[in-house]
Amino acid sequence: MKPIGLIAVGNPDRAILESVQAAVAREYRTRCSIEGQLDAHSAFRPERGQYHSTALLERLLHDDHIQLGVTEVDLFIPILTFVFGEAQLGGSAAIVSYHRLTQEFYGLPADDALLLDRTAKEAIHEIGHAAGLTHCDDYQCVMAASHAVEWLDVKSAALCAFCRRRL
Ligand SMILES: [Zn+2]
Ligand SMILES: [Zn+2]
């Protein structure tokens, strides 16, 4: 597994970045460092009031390690209302947004521990795609597809044995 560099895209919360850093390093047993910041402005699409995920992903491509962008801004790709994250399959870049991972987004009281847990799962999931993994049928595996927070909450933050072997 290549080393992983975290990039703050926009102005994500520092505690969330550090939590993602620890979770990713643990799950992939690789070095993970916080490496810099990227301005999200050029990816903003005023007609949607959201940020184009793929435009940010392209700016995260890197030669010798995987770069993971972590952001608080709301991401979309043109065919979908929103995305929690996106990755270049078998590539070098991934991005995750926690905009829709907060309980407040759904009108519920804040839950910081749950937010860290969801963001870590989504980060590990997108890095899995960047490392070449596709979606997994095991609903508990972190590589299970999850387009709603309810699905994120039922799966674990870990790769199943099958996905780990495929890495
Ligand atoms: Zn996925
Ligand atoms: Zn799996």
PDB file of C-alpha atoms and ligand atoms in Angstrom:
ATOM      1  CA  MET A   1       0.000   0.000   0.000  1.00  0.00           C
ATOM      2  CA  LYS A   2       1.326   3.406  -1.019  1.00  0.00           C
ATOM      3  CA  PRO A   3       1.650   6.109   1.655  1.00  0.00           C
ATOM      4  CA  ILE A   4      -1.376   8.381   1.950  1.00  0.00           C
ATOM      5  CA  GLY A   5      -1.335  12.170   2.087  1.00  0.00           C
ATOM      6  CA  LEU A   6      -4.311  14.102   3.444  1.00  0.00           C
ATOM      7  CA  ILE A   7      -5.208  17.441   1.917  1.00  0.00           C
ATOM      8  CA  ALA A   8      -7.602  19.850   3.599  1.00  0.00           C
ATOM      9  CA  VAL A   9      -9.965  20.939   0.812  1.00  0.00           C
ATOM     10  CA  GLY A  10     -11.637  24.186   1.842  1.00  0.00           C
ATOM     11  CA  ASN A  11     -11.590  24.548   5.610  1.00  0.00           C
ATOM     12  CA  PRO A  12     -12.331  21.212   7.235  1.00  0.00           C
ATOM     13  CA  ASP A  13     -12.256  20.839  10.986  1.00  0.00           C
ATOM     14  CA  ARG A  14      -8.770  19.954  12.279  1.00  0.00           C
ATOM     15  CA  ALA A  15     -10.071  17.328  14.717  1.00  0.00           C
ATOM     16  CA  ILE A  16     -11.824  15.552  11.845  1.00  0.00           C
ATOM     17  CA  LEU A  17      -8.646  15.592   9.720  1.00  0.00           C
ATOM     18  CA  GLU A  18      -6.616  14.119  12.562  1.00  0.00           C
ATOM     19  CA  SER A  19      -9.227  11.465  13.231  1.00  0.00           C
ATOM     20  CA  VAL A  20      -9.254  10.461   9.539  1.00  0.00           C
ATOM     21  CA  GLN A  21      -5.447  10.390   9.558  1.00  0.00           C
ATOM     22  CA  ALA A  22      -5.350   7.943  12.474  1.00  0.00           C
ATOM     23  CA  ALA A  23      -8.145   5.728  11.124  1.00  0.00           C
ATOM     24  CA  VAL A  24      -6.663   5.489   7.617  1.00  0.00           C
ATOM     25  CA  ALA A  25      -3.119   4.735   8.860  1.00  0.00           C
ATOM     26  CA  ARG A  26      -4.497   2.001  11.135  1.00  0.00           C
ATOM     27  CA  GLU A  27      -6.691   0.294   8.535  1.00  0.00           C
ATOM     28  CA  TYR A  28      -4.167   0.391   5.676  1.00  0.00           C
ATOM     29  CA  ARG A  29      -1.073  -0.096   7.867  1.00  0.00           C
ATOM     30  CA  THR A  30       0.699   2.647   5.994  1.00  0.00           C
ATOM     31  CA  ARG A  31       2.057   6.115   6.614  1.00  0.00           C
ATOM     32  CA  CYS A  32      -0.564   8.842   6.517  1.00  0.00           C
ATOM     33  CA  SER A  33       0.317  12.499   6.922  1.00  0.00           C
ATOM     34  CA  ILE A  34      -1.563  15.783   6.668  1.00  0.00           C
ATOM     35  CA  GLU A  35       0.159  17.480   3.753  1.00  0.00           C
ATOM     36  CA  GLY A  36      -1.515  20.695   2.801  1.00  0.00           C
ATOM     37  CA  GLN A  37      -4.542  22.635   1.758  1.00  0.00           C
ATOM     38  CA  LEU A  38      -6.459  23.130  -1.471  1.00  0.00           C
ATOM     39  CA  ASP A  39      -8.833  25.995  -2.182  1.00  0.00           C
ATOM     40  CA  ALA A  40     -12.199  24.550  -3.270  1.00  0.00           C
ATOM     41  CA  HIS A  41     -13.389  27.752  -4.946  1.00  0.00           C
ATOM     42  CA  SER A  42     -12.728  26.795  -8.584  1.00  0.00           C
ATOM     43  CA  ALA A  43     -14.988  23.732  -8.203  1.00  0.00           C
ATOM     44  CA  PHE A  44     -18.005  25.745  -6.976  1.00  0.00           C
ATOM     45  CA  ARG A  45     -20.996  25.615  -9.327  1.00  0.00           C
ATOM     46  CA  PRO A  46     -23.373  28.465  -8.458  1.00  0.00           C
ATOM     47  CA  GLU A  47     -26.296  26.912 -10.372  1.00  0.00           C
ATOM     48  CA  ARG A  48     -26.242  23.992  -7.900  1.00  0.00           C
ATOM     49  CA  GLY A  49     -24.768  25.719  -4.868  1.00  0.00           C
ATOM     50  CA  GLN A  50     -22.390  22.760  -4.575  1.00  0.00           C
ATOM     51  CA  TYR A  51     -18.824  21.785  -5.473  1.00  0.00           C
ATOM     52  CA  HIS A  52     -17.957  19.550  -8.426  1.00  0.00           C
ATOM     53  CA  SER A  53     -16.262  16.528  -6.913  1.00  0.00           C
ATOM     54  CA  THR A  54     -14.421  15.405 -10.052  1.00  0.00           C
ATOM     55  CA  ALA A  55     -12.921  18.876 -10.587  1.00  0.00           C
ATOM     56  CA  LEU A  56     -11.382  18.659  -7.111  1.00  0.00           C
ATOM     57  CA  LEU A  57     -10.309  15.046  -7.618  1.00  0.00           C
ATOM     58  CA  GLU A  58      -8.310  16.022 -10.700  1.00  0.00           C
ATOM     59  CA  ARG A  59      -6.340  18.503  -8.613  1.00  0.00           C
ATOM     60  CA  LEU A  60      -5.508  15.803  -6.065  1.00  0.00           C
ATOM     61  CA  LEU A  61      -3.806  13.421  -8.525  1.00  0.00           C
ATOM     62  CA  HIS A  62      -0.320  12.536  -7.429  1.00  0.00           C
ATOM     63  CA  ASP A  63       2.568  10.459  -8.732  1.00  0.00           C
ATOM     64  CA  ASP A  64       3.924   8.471  -5.867  1.00  0.00           C
ATOM     65  CA  HIS A  65       1.281   8.340  -3.190  1.00  0.00           C
ATOM     66  CA  ILE A  66      -2.463   8.423  -2.736  1.00  0.00           C
ATOM     67  CA  GLN A  67      -3.877  11.847  -1.918  1.00  0.00           C
ATOM     68  CA  LEU A  68      -7.126  12.049   0.001  1.00  0.00           C
ATOM     69  CA  GLY A  69      -8.964  15.347   0.122  1.00  0.00           C
ATOM     70  CA  VAL A  70     -11.128  15.923   3.189  1.00  0.00           C
ATOM     71  CA  THR A  71     -13.695  18.686   2.966  1.00  0.00           C
ATOM     72  CA  GLU A  72     -16.688  20.262   4.660  1.00  0.00           C
ATOM     73  CA  VAL A  73     -18.176  21.500   1.358  1.00  0.00           C
ATOM     74  CA  ASP A  74     -21.094  19.708  -0.307  1.00  0.00           C
ATOM     75  CA  LEU A  75     -19.896  17.610  -3.277  1.00  0.00           C
ATOM     76  CA  PHE A  76     -21.790  16.490  -6.370  1.00  0.00           C
ATOM     77  CA  ILE A  77     -21.218  14.821  -9.698  1.00  0.00           C
ATOM     78  CA  PRO A  78     -23.544  15.838 -12.541  1.00  0.00           C
ATOM     79  CA  ILE A  79     -25.630  12.611 -12.583  1.00  0.00           C
ATOM     80  CA  LEU A  80     -26.245  12.606  -8.812  1.00  0.00           C
ATOM     81  CA  THR A  81     -27.807  14.984  -6.273  1.00  0.00           C
ATOM     82  CA  PHE A  82     -24.720  14.660  -4.077  1.00  0.00           C
ATOM     83  CA  VAL A  83     -21.812  12.344  -3.267  1.00  0.00           C
ATOM     84  CA  PHE A  84     -20.193  11.596   0.099  1.00  0.00           C
ATOM     85  CA  GLY A  85     -16.966  11.051  -1.783  1.00  0.00           C
ATOM     86  CA  GLU A  86     -15.329  10.010  -5.008  1.00  0.00           C
ATOM     87  CA  ALA A  87     -12.140   8.253  -6.048  1.00  0.00           C
ATOM     88  CA  GLN A  88     -10.184   7.513  -9.143  1.00  0.00           C
ATOM     89  CA  LEU A  89     -10.444   3.695  -9.305  1.00  0.00           C
ATOM     90  CA  GLY A  90      -6.986   2.203  -9.049  1.00  0.00           C
ATOM     91  CA  GLY A  91      -5.554   5.709  -9.222  1.00  0.00           C
ATOM     92  CA  SER A  92      -3.946   8.115  -6.851  1.00  0.00           C
ATOM     93  CA  ALA A  93      -6.682  10.431  -5.640  1.00  0.00           C
ATOM     94  CA  ALA A  94      -9.798  10.338  -3.515  1.00  0.00           C
ATOM     95  CA  ILE A  95     -11.990  12.901  -1.807  1.00  0.00           C
ATOM     96  CA  VAL A  96     -14.484  12.734   1.023  1.00  0.00           C
ATOM     97  CA  SER A  97     -16.976  15.319   2.278  1.00  0.00           C
ATOM     98  CA  TYR A  98     -18.530  15.263   5.731  1.00  0.00           C
ATOM     99  CA  HIS A  99     -21.143  17.880   4.793  1.00  0.00           C
ATOM    100  CA  ARG A 100     -23.940  15.276   4.787  1.00  0.00           C
ATOM    101  CA  LEU A 101     -22.431  13.081   7.492  1.00  0.00           C
ATOM    102  CA  THR A 102     -23.403  15.370  10.379  1.00  0.00           C
ATOM    103  CA  GLN A 103     -26.581  14.644  12.338  1.00  0.00           C
ATOM    104  CA  GLU A 104     -27.440  18.369  12.085  1.00  0.00           C
ATOM    105  CA  PHE A 105     -27.785  18.015   8.313  1.00  0.00           C
ATOM    106  CA  TYR A 106     -30.785  15.748   8.993  1.00  0.00           C
ATOM    107  CA  GLY A 107     -32.236  18.038  11.670  1.00  0.00           C
ATOM    108  CA  LEU A 108     -30.904  15.934  14.552  1.00  0.00           C
ATOM    109  CA  PRO A 109     -28.738  16.950  17.541  1.00  0.00           C
ATOM    110  CA  ALA A 110     -24.974  16.974  16.886  1.00  0.00           C
ATOM    111  CA  ASP A 111     -23.051  13.765  17.617  1.00  0.00           C
ATOM    112  CA  ASP A 112     -19.306  14.324  17.255  1.00  0.00           C
ATOM    113  CA  ALA A 113     -18.306  10.698  17.806  1.00  0.00           C
ATOM    114  CA  LEU A 114     -20.754   9.527  15.134  1.00  0.00           C
ATOM    115  CA  LEU A 115     -19.481  12.177  12.716  1.00  0.00           C
ATOM    116  CA  LEU A 116     -15.860  11.030  13.180  1.00  0.00           C
ATOM    117  CA  ASP A 117     -16.927   7.423  12.727  1.00  0.00           C
ATOM    118  CA  ARG A 118     -18.841   8.125   9.508  1.00  0.00           C
ATOM    119  CA  THR A 119     -16.078  10.291   8.047  1.00  0.00           C
ATOM    120  CA  ALA A 120     -13.444   7.633   8.788  1.00  0.00           C
ATOM    121  CA  LYS A 121     -15.572   4.940   7.106  1.00  0.00           C
ATOM    122  CA  GLU A 122     -16.130   7.090   4.034  1.00  0.00           C
ATOM    123  CA  ALA A 123     -12.395   7.945   3.846  1.00  0.00           C
ATOM    124  CA  ILE A 124     -11.338   4.281   4.155  1.00  0.00           C
ATOM    125  CA  HIS A 125     -13.958   3.385   1.511  1.00  0.00           C
ATOM    126  CA  GLU A 126     -12.750   5.957  -1.039  1.00  0.00           C
ATOM    127  CA  ILE A 127      -9.086   5.080  -0.477  1.00  0.00           C
ATOM    128  CA  GLY A 128     -10.082   1.449  -1.093  1.00  0.00           C
ATOM    129  CA  HIS A 129     -11.386   2.506  -4.512  1.00  0.00           C
ATOM    130  CA  ALA A 130      -8.162   4.427  -5.194  1.00  0.00           C
ATOM    131  CA  ALA A 131      -6.268   1.261  -4.272  1.00  0.00           C
ATOM    132  CA  GLY A 132      -8.290  -0.660  -6.868  1.00  0.00           C
ATOM    133  CA  LEU A 133     -11.099  -2.188  -4.775  1.00  0.00           C
ATOM    134  CA  THR A 134     -14.658  -2.236  -6.123  1.00  0.00           C
ATOM    135  CA  HIS A 135     -17.870  -2.495  -4.080  1.00  0.00           C
ATOM    136  CA  CYS A 136     -18.221  -5.503  -1.796  1.00  0.00           C
ATOM    137  CA  ASP A 137     -21.356  -7.623  -1.217  1.00  0.00           C
ATOM    138  CA  ASP A 138     -20.550  -8.083   2.471  1.00  0.00           C
ATOM    139  CA  TYR A 139     -22.807  -5.451   4.081  1.00  0.00           C
ATOM    140  CA  GLN A 140     -20.456  -5.104   7.057  1.00  0.00           C
ATOM    141  CA  CYS A 141     -17.379  -4.489   4.911  1.00  0.00           C
ATOM    142  CA  VAL A 142     -16.252  -0.871   4.585  1.00  0.00           C
ATOM    143  CA  MET A 143     -16.281  -1.411   0.791  1.00  0.00           C
ATOM    144  CA  ALA A 144     -20.054  -2.053   0.800  1.00  0.00           C
ATOM    145  CA  ALA A 145     -21.822   0.663  -1.211  1.00  0.00           C
ATOM    146  CA  SER A 146     -23.431   3.305   0.998  1.00  0.00           C
ATOM    147  CA  HIS A 147     -25.278   6.269  -0.430  1.00  0.00           C
ATOM    148  CA  ALA A 148     -27.120   7.123   2.779  1.00  0.00           C
ATOM    149  CA  VAL A 149     -25.869   7.585   6.332  1.00  0.00           C
ATOM    150  CA  GLU A 150     -28.057   4.674   7.513  1.00  0.00           C
ATOM    151  CA  TRP A 151     -25.998   2.340   5.320  1.00  0.00           C
ATOM    152  CA  LEU A 152     -22.763   3.875   6.538  1.00  0.00           C
ATOM    153  CA  ASP A 153     -23.849   3.253  10.119  1.00  0.00           C
ATOM    154  CA  VAL A 154     -24.528  -0.491   9.657  1.00  0.00           C
ATOM    155  CA  LYS A 155     -21.156  -1.278   8.113  1.00  0.00           C
ATOM    156  CA  SER A 156     -17.850  -1.468   9.944  1.00  0.00           C
ATOM    157  CA  ALA A 157     -14.781   0.704   9.360  1.00  0.00           C
ATOM    158  CA  ALA A 158     -12.755  -2.354   8.322  1.00  0.00           C
ATOM    159  CA  LEU A 159     -12.085  -4.221   5.094  1.00  0.00           C
ATOM    160  CA  CYS A 160     -13.416  -7.793   5.067  1.00  0.00           C
ATOM    161  CA  ALA A 161     -10.870 -10.592   4.639  1.00  0.00           C
ATOM    162  CA  PHE A 162     -11.684 -10.881   0.919  1.00  0.00           C
ATOM    163  CA  CYS A 163     -11.080  -7.168   0.221  1.00  0.00           C
ATOM    164  CA  ARG A 164      -7.925  -7.142   2.304  1.00  0.00           C
ATOM    165  CA  ARG A 165      -6.478  -9.999   0.259  1.00  0.00           C
ATOM    166  CA  ARG A 166      -7.304  -8.129  -2.959  1.00  0.00           C
ATOM    167  CA  LEU A 167      -5.410  -5.006  -1.881  1.00  0.00           C
TER     168      LEU A 167
HETATM  169 ZN    ZN B   1     -17.924   3.274  -3.350  1.00  0.00          ZN
HETATM  170 ZN    ZN B   2     -15.200  -6.568   1.433  1.00  0.00          ZN
END
